[in-house]
mmCIF file of C-alpha atoms in Angstrom:
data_model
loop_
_atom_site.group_PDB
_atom_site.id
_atom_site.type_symbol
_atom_site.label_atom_id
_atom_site.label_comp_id
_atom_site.label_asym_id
_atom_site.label_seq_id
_atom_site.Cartn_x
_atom_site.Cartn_y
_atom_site.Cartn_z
ATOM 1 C CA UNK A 22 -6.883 -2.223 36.064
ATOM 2 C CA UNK A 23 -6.024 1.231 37.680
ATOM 3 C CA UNK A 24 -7.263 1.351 40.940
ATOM 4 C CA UNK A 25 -9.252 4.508 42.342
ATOM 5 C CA UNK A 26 -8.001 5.956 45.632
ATOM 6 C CA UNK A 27 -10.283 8.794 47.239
ATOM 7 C CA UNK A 28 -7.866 11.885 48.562
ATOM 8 C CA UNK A 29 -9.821 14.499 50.945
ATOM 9 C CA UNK A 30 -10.009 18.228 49.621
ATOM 10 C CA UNK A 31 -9.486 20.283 52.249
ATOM 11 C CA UNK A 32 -11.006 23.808 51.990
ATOM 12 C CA UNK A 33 -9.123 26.884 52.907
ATOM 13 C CA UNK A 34 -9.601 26.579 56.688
ATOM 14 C CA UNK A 35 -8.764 22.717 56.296
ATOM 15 C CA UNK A 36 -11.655 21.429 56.812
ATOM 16 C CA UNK A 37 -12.301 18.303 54.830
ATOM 17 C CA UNK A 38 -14.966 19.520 51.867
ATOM 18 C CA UNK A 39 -15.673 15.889 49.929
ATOM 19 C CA UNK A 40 -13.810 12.807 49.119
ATOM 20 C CA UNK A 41 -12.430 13.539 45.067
ATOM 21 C CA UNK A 42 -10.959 10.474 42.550
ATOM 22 C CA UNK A 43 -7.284 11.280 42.485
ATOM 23 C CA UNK A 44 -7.482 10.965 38.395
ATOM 24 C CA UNK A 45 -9.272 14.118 38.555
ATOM 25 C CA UNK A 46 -7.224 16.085 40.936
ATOM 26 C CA UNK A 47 -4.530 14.686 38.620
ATOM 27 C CA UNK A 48 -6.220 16.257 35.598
ATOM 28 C CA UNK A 49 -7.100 19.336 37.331
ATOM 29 C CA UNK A 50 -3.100 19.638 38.176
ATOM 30 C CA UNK A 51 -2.117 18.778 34.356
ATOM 31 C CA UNK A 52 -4.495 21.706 33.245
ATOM 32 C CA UNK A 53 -2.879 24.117 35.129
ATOM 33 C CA UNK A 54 -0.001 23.612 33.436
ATOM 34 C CA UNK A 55 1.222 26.224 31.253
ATOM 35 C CA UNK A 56 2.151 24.015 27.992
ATOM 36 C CA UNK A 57 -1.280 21.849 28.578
ATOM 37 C CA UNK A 58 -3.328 25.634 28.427
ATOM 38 C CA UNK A 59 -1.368 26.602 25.401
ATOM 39 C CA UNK A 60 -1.977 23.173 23.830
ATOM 40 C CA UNK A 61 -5.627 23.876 24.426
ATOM 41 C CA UNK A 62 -6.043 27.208 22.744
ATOM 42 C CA UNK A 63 -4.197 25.896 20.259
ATOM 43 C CA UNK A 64 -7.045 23.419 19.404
ATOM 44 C CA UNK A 65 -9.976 25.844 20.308
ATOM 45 C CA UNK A 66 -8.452 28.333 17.817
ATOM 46 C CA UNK A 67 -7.740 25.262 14.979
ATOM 47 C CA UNK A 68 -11.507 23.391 16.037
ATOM 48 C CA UNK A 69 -13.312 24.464 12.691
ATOM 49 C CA UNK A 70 -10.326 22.751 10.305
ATOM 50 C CA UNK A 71 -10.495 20.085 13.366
ATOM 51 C CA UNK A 72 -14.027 19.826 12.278
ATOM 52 C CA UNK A 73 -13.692 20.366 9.078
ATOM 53 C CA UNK A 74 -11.635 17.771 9.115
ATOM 54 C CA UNK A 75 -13.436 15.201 11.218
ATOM 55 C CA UNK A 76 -16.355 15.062 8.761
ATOM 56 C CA UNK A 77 -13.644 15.186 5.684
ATOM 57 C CA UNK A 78 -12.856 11.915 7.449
ATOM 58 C CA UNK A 79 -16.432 10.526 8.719
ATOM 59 C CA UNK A 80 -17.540 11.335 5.035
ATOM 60 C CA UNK A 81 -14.701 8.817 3.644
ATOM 61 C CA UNK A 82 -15.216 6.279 5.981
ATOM 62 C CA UNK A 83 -18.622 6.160 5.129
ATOM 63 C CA UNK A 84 -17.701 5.442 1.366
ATOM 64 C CA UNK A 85 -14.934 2.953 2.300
ATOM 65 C CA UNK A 86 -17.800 0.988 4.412
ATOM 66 C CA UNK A 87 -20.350 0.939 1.630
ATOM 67 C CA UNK A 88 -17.849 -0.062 -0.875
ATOM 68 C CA UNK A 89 -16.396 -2.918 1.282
ATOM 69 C CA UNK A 90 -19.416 -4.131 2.029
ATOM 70 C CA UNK A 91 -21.306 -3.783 -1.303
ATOM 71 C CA UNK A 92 -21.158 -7.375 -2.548
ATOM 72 C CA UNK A 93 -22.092 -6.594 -5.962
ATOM 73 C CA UNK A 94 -19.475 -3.543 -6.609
ATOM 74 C CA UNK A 95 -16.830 -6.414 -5.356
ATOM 75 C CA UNK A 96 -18.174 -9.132 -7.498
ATOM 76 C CA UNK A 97 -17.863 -6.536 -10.312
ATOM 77 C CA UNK A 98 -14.694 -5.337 -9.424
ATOM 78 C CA UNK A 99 -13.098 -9.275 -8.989
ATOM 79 C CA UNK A 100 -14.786 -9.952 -12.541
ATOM 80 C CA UNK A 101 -12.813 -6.890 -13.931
ATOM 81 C CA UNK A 102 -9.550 -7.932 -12.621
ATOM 82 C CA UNK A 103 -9.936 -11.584 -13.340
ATOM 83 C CA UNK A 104 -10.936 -10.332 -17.092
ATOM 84 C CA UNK A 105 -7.377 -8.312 -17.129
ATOM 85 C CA UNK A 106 -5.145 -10.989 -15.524
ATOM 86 C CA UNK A 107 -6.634 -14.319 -16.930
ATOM 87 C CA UNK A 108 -5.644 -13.578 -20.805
ATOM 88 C CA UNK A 109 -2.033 -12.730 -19.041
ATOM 89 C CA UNK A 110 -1.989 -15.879 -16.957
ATOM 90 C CA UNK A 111 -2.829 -17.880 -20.078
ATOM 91 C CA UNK A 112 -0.298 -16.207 -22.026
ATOM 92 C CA UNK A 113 2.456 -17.235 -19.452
ATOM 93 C CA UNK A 114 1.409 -20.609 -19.553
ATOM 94 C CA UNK A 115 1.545 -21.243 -23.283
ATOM 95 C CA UNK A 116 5.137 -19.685 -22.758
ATOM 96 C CA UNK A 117 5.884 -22.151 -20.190
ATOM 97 C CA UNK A 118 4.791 -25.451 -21.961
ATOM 98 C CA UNK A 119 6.887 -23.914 -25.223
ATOM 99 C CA UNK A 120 9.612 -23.297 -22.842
ATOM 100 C CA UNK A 121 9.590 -27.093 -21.527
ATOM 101 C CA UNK A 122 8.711 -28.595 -24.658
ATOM 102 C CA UNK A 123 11.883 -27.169 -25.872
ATOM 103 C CA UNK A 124 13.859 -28.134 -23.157
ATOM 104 C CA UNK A 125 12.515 -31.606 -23.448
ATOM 105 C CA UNK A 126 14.132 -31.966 -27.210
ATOM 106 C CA UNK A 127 17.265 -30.236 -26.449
ATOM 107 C CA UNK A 128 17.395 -33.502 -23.671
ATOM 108 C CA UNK A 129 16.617 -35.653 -26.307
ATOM 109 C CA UNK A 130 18.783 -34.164 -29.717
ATOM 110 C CA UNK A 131 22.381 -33.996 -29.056
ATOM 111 C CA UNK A 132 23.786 -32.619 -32.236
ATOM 112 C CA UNK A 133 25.989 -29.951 -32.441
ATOM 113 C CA UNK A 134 25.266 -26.901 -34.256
ATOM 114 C CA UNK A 135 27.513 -26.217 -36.896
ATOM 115 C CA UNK A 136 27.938 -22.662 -38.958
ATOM 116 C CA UNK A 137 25.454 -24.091 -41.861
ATOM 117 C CA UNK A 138 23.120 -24.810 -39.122
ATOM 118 C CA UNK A 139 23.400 -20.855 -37.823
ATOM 119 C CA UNK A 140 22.948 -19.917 -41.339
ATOM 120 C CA UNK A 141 20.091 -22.132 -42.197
ATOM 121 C CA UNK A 142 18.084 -21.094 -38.791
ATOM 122 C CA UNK A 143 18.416 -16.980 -39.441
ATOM 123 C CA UNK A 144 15.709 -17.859 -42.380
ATOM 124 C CA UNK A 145 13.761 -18.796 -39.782
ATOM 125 C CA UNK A 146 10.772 -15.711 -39.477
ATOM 126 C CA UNK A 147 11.133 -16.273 -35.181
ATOM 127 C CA UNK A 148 15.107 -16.148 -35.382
ATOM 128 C CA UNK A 149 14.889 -12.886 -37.098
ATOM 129 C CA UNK A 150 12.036 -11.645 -35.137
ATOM 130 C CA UNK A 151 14.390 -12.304 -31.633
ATOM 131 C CA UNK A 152 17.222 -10.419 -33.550
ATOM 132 C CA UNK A 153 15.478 -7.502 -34.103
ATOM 133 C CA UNK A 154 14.095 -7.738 -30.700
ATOM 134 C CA UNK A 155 17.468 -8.481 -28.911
ATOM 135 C CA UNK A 156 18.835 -5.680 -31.246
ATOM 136 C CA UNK A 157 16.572 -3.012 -30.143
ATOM 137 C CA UNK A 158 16.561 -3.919 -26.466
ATOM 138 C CA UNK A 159 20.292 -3.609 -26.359
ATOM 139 C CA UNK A 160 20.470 -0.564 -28.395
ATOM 140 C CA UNK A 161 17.899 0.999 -25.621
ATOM 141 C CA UNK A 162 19.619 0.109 -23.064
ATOM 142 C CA UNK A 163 22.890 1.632 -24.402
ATOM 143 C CA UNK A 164 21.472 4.634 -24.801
ATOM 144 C CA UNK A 165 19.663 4.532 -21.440
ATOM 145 C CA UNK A 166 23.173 4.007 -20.021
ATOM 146 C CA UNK A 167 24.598 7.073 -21.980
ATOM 147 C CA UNK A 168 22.327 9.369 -20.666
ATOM 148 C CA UNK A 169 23.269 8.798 -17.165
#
């Protein structure tokens, strides 16, 4: 904590006038400096957009406070989001179980996969569906990477 020392103003014959806080002598001396008065008619000549500005501000706190504390608006707002994500998160999931399942029989089947085999599983609706998909992709991307 700053501590408050009392400094005598003397008047101009010297005599002692009244005890003054040296905080505001110091003030007094920072306001007579020439940058500190430019400063300050640089903010009496901006105060109405400082104003304007101030309640810009006030008014948006004000609707930041009543939305953060409006239980319902949250409650809505969490329902929302939980409406958007949860079909997503369930859609990972089933991914995820597919992706161990089949995991789990590649641990278990150890047969090789022979040109028949190849030939047998691009009948398969899926298999052609990740061809076409794997096709595309990499024809985007090659023609993302001519561009640059």
């Amino acid at each position: 904590m700053s501590e408050t020392s009392k400094q005598a103003v003397l008047d101009n014959r010297g005599a002692e006038v009244q005890p003054v806080v040296r905080e505001q002598l110091d003030v007094l001396d920072q306001l007579m400096k020439p940058e500190v008065q430019e400063s300050l008619t640089v903010l009496v000549e901006n105060l109405p957009k400082l104003a304007e500005m101030v309640t810009l501000l006030t008014k948006t706190y004000d609707i930041v406070q009543n939305v953060v504390t409006d239980k319902v608006l949250i409650e809505d707002i969490k329902g929302g989001v939980e409406e958007f994500v949860k079909p997503i998160g369930e859609k990972a999931k089933g991914l995820a179980a597919a992706a161990i399942e089949a995991n789990d029989r590649t641990q278990v089947e150890a047969s090789t996969v022979g040109l028949f085999g190849i030939l047998k599983m691009l009948k398969d609706p899926q298999v052609q569906k990740t061809l076409r998909f794997a096709q595309a992709f990499l024809e985007v991307v090659g023609e993302k990477n001519q561009q640059r």
